CSV table of C-alpha atoms and ligand atoms in Angstrom, one decimal:
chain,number,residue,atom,x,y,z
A,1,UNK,CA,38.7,-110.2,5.9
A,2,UNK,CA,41.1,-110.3,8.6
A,3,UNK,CA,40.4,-112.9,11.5
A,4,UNK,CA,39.9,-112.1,15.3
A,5,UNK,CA,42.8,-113.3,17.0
A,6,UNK,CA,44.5,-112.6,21.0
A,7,UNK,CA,43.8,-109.8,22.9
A,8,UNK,CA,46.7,-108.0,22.7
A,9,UNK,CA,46.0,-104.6,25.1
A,10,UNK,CA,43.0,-103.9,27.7
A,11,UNK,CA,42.7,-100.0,28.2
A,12,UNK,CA,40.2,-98.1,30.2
A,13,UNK,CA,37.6,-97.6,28.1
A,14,UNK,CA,38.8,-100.3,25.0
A,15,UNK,CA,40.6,-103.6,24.3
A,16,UNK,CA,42.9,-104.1,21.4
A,17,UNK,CA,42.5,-107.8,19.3
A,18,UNK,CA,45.6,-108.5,17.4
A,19,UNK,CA,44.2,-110.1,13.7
A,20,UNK,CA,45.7,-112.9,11.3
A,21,UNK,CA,47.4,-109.6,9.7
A,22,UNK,CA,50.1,-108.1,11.1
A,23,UNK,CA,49.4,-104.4,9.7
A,24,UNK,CA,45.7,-104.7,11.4
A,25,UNK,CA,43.8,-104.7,14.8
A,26,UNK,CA,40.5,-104.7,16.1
A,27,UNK,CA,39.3,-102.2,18.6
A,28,UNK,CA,36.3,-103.3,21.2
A,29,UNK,CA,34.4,-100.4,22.9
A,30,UNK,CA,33.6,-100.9,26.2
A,31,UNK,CA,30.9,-99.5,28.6
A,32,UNK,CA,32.9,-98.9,31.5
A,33,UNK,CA,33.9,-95.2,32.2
A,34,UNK,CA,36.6,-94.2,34.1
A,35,UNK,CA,37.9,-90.1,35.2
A,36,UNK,CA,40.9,-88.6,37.3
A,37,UNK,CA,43.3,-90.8,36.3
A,38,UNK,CA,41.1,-94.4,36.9
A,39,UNK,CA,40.3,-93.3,40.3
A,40,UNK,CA,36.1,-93.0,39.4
A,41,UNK,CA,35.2,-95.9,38.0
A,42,UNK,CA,31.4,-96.5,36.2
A,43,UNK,CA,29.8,-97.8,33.4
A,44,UNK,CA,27.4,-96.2,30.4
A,45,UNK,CA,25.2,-97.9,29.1
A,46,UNK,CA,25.3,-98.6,25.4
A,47,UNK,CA,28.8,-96.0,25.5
A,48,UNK,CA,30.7,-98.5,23.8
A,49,UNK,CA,28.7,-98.7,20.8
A,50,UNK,CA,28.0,-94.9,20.7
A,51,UNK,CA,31.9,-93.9,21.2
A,52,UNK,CA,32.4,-96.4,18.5
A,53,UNK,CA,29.9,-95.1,15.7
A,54,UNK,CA,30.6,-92.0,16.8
A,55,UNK,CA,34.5,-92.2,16.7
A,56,UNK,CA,34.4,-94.0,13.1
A,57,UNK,CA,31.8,-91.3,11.7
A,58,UNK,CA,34.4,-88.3,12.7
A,59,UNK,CA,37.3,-90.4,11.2
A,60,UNK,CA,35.6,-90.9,8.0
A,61,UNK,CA,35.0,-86.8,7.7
A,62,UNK,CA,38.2,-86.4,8.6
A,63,UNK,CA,40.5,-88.9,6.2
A,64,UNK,CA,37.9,-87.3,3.7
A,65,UNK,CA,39.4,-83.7,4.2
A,66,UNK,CA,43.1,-85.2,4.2
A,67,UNK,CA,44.0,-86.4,7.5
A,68,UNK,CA,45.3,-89.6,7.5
A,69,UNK,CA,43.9,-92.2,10.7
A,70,UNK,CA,44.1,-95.3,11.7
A,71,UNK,CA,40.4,-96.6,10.6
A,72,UNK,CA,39.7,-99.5,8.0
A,73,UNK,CA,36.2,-100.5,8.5
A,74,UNK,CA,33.3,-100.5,11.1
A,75,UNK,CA,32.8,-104.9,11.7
A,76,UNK,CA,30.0,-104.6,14.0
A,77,UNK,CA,28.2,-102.4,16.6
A,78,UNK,CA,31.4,-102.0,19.2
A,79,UNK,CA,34.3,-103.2,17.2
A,80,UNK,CA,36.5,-101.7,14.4
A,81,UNK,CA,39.5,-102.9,12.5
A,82,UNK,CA,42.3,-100.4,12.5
A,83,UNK,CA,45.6,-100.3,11.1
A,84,UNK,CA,48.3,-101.4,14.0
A,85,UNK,CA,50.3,-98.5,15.1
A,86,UNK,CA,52.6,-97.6,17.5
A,87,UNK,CA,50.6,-95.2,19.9
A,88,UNK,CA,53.1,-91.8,20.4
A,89,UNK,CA,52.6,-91.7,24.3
A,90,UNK,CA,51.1,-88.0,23.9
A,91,UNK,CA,47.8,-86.3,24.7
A,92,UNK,CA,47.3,-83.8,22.3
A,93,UNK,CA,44.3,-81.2,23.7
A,94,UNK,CA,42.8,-78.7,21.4
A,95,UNK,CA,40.8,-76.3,23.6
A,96,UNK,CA,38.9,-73.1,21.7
A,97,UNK,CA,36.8,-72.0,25.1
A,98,UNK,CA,38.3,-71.9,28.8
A,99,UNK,CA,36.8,-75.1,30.4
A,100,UNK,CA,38.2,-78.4,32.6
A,101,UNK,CA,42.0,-78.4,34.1
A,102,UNK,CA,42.5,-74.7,31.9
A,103,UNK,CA,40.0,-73.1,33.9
A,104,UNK,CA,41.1,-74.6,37.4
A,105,UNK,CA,45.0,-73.8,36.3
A,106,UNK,CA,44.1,-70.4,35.1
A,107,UNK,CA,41.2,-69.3,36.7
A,108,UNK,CA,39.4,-68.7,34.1
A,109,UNK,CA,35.7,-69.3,34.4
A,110,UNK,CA,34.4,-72.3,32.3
A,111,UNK,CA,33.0,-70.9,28.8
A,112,UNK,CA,35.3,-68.1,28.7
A,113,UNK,CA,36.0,-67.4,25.2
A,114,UNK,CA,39.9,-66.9,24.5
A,115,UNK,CA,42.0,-64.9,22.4
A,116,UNK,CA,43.3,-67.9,20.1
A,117,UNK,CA,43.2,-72.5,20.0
A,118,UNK,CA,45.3,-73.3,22.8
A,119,UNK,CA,47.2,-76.4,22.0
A,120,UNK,CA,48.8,-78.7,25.0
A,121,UNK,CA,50.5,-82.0,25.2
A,122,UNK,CA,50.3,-84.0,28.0
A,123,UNK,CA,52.5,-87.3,28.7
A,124,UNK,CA,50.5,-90.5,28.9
A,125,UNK,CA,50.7,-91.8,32.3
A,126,UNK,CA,48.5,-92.6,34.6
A,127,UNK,CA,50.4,-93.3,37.7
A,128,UNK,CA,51.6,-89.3,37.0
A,129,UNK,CA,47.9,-88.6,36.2
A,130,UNK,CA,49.3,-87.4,32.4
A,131,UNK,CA,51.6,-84.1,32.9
A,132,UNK,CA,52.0,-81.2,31.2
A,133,UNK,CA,55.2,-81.3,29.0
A,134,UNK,CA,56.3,-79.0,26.2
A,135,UNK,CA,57.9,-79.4,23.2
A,136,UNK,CA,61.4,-79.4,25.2
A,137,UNK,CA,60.4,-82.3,27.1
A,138,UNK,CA,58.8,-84.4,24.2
A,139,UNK,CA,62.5,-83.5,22.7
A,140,UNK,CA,65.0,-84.6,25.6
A,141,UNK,CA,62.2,-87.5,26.5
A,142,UNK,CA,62.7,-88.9,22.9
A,143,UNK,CA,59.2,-89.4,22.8
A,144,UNK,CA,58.6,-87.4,18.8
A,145,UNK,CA,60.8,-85.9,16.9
A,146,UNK,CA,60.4,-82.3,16.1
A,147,UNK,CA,59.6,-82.9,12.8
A,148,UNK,CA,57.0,-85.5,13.9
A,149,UNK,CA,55.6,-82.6,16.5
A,150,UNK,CA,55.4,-80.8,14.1
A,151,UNK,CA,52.8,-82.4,11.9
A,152,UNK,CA,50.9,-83.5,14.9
A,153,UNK,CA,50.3,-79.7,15.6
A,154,UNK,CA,49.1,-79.2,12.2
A,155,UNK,CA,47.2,-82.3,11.7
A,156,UNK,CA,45.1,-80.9,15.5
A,157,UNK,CA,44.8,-77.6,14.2
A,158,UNK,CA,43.5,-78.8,10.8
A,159,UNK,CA,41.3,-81.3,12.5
A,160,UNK,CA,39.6,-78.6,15.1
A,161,UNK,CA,38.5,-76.5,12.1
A,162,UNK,CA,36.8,-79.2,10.4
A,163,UNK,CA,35.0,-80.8,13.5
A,164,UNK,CA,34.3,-77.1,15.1
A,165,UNK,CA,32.6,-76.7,11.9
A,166,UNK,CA,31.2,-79.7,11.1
A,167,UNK,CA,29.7,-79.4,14.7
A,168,UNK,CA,28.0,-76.2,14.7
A,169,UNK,CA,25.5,-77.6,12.1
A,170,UNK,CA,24.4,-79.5,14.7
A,171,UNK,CA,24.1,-77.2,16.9
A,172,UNK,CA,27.0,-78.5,19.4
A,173,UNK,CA,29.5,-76.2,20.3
A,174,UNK,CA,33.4,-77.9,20.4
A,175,UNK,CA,34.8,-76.7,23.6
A,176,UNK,CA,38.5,-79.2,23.9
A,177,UNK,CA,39.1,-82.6,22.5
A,178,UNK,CA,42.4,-84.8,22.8
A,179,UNK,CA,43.7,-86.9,20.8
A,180,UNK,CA,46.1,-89.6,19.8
A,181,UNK,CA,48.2,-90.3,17.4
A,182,UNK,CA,50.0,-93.2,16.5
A,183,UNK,CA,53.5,-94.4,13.6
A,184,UNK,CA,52.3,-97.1,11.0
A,185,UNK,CA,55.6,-99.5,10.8
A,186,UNK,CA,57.1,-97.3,7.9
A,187,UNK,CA,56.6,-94.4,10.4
A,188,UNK,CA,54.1,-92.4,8.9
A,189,UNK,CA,52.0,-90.3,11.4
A,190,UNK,CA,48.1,-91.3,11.7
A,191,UNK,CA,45.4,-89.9,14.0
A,192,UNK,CA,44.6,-92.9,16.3
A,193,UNK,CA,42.2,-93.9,19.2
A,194,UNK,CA,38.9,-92.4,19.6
A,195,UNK,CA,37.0,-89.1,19.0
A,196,UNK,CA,33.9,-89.6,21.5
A,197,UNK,CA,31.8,-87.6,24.3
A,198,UNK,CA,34.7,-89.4,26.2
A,199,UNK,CA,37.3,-87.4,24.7
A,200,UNK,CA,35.7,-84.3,23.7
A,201,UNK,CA,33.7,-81.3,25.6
A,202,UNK,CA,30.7,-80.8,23.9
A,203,UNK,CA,28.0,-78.7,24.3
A,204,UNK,CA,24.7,-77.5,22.8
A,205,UNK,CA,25.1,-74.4,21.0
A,206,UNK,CA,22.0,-72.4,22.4
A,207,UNK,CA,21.2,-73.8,25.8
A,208,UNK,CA,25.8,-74.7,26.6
A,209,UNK,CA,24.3,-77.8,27.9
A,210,UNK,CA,27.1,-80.6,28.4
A,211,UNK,CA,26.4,-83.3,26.1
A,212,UNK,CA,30.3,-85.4,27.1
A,213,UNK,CA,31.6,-87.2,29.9
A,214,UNK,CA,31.9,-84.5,32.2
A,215,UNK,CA,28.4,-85.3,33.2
A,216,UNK,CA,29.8,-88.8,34.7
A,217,UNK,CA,33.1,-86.5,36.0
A,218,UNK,CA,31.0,-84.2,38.0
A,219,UNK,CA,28.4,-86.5,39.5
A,220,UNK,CA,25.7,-84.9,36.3
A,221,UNK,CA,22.4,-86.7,35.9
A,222,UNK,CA,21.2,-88.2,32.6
A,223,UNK,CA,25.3,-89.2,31.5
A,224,UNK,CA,23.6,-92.3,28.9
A,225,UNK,CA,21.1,-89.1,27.4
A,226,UNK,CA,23.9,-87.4,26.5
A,227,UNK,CA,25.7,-89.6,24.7
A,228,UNK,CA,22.5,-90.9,22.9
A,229,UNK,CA,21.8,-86.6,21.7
A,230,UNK,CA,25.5,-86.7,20.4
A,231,UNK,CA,24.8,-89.7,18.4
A,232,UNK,CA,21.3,-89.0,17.2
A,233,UNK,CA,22.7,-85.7,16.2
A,234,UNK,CA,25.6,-87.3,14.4
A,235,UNK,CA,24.4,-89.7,12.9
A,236,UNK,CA,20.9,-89.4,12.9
A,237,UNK,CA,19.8,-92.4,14.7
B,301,LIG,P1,40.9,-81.3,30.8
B,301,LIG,O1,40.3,-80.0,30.8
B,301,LIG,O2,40.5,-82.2,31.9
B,301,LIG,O3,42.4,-81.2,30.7
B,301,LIG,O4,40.5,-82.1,29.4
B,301,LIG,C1,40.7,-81.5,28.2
B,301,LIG,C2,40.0,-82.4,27.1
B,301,LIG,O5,40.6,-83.7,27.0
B,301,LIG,C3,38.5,-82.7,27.4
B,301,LIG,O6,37.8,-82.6,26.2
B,301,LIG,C4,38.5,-84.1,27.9
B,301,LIG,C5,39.7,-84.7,27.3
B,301,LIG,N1,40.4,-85.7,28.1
B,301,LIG,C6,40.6,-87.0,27.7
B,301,LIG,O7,40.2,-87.4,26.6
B,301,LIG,N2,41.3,-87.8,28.6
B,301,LIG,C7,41.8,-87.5,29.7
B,301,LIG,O8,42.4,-88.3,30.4
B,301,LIG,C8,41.6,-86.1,30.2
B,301,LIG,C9,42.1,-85.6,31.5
B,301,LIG,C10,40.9,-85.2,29.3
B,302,LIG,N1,41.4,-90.8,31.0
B,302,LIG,C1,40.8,-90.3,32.2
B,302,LIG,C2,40.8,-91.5,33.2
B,302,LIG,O1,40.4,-92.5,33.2
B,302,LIG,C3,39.4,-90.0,32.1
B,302,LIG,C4,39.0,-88.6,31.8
B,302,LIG,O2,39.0,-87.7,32.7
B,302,LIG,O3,38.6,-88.4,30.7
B,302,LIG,O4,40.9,-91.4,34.3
């Protein structure tokens, strides 16, 4: 059982606990929200624990169906213990319908379906509020290699078709999702960070309601009823 030691990193929406193991971490969910970049600031309730029950139950389908991640074991109601990684400083974004900064870039309205999964990468910075870049920049930047970039892409697409699907059961429609993904110390690629209403667009099949954090981004009432549908329909509870 590996020991609780310094906190090593505190994000937005997590802090990071280095352990008595060097190849281990433990993740704390916190309630505070943030959106544009840090510039909203809020809190949840209870969204730490949901985003972590939430985030551990995807993982677990997930590793199930092949993809590798960075999860060990659930310790308590907010906290996780992960493997350590080095986090590749990309947003990976999976989006199946028009909705969020695709919508305003394109002017498409939100819920328009599209002809193909649009994949897009985005550089992890705040102070740039997290660009755009291509697989040109990620090259010249350093920040993957191609062969790395490569098995992100099919590691998102892989993952899309197994939540989109494991989703609709539940009757919640997977609009976009990023994610993260992170090199163990021998290198080896593994999904990382968190699969939540934070990160995702979800909404109700039949009635498109928005069960995600776009209800805190755009001022929405009910934000904490959301995130309790999403894990009731989850997990059941
Ligand atoms: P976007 O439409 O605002 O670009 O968001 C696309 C998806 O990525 C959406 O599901 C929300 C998620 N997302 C994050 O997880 N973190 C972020 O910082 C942003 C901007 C979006
Ligand atoms: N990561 C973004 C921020 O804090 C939040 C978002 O829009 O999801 O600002």
């Amino acid at each position: 059982m590996a020991v609780k030691m310094e906190q090593m990193y505190e994000g937005k929406a997590k802090k990071v606990f280095a352990t008595d193991d060097p190849g281990l971490c433990i993740v704390s969910y916190k309630d505070d929200a943030t959106a544009f970049d840090g510039k909203k600031k809020g809190t949840i309730a209870d969204k730490g624990e949901i985003n972590n029950r939430v985030t551990n139950h995807l993982m677990k389908l997930l590793s199930e169906q092949g993809i590798p991640t960075h999860f060990v074991e659930e310790l308590s109601a907010r906290e996780t213990l992960v493997k350590r990684v080095t986090i590749v400083p990309l947003e990976v974004i999976v989006r199946n319908i028009a909705a969020g900064s695709l919508s305003k870039r394109l002017g498409l309205p939100e819920g328009t379906k599209m002809g193909a999964t649009v994949l897009e990468f985005c550089y992890k910075d705040d102070a740039l509020g997290d660009p755009m870049v291509n697989e040109y920049h990620i090259a010249a930047m350093g920040w993957a290699s191609a062969e790395e970039l490569e098995t992100i892409a099919a590691y998102a697409f892989k993952i899309n078709e197994a939540l989109s699907l494991y989703l609709k059961e539940v009757n919640i429609e997977l609009i976009d999702f990023k994610l993260e993904f992170g090199r163990l110390s021998d290198g080896t690629l593994v999904l990382a960070d968190e699969i939540s209403p934070d990160t995702c667009r979800f909404w109700d099949s039949k009635t498109r309601e928005k069960l995600d954090k776009d209800r805190f981004r755009r001022d929405m009432d009910d934000i904490e009823g959301a995130y309790r549908e999403i894990l009731k329909r989850l997990i059941g509870q």
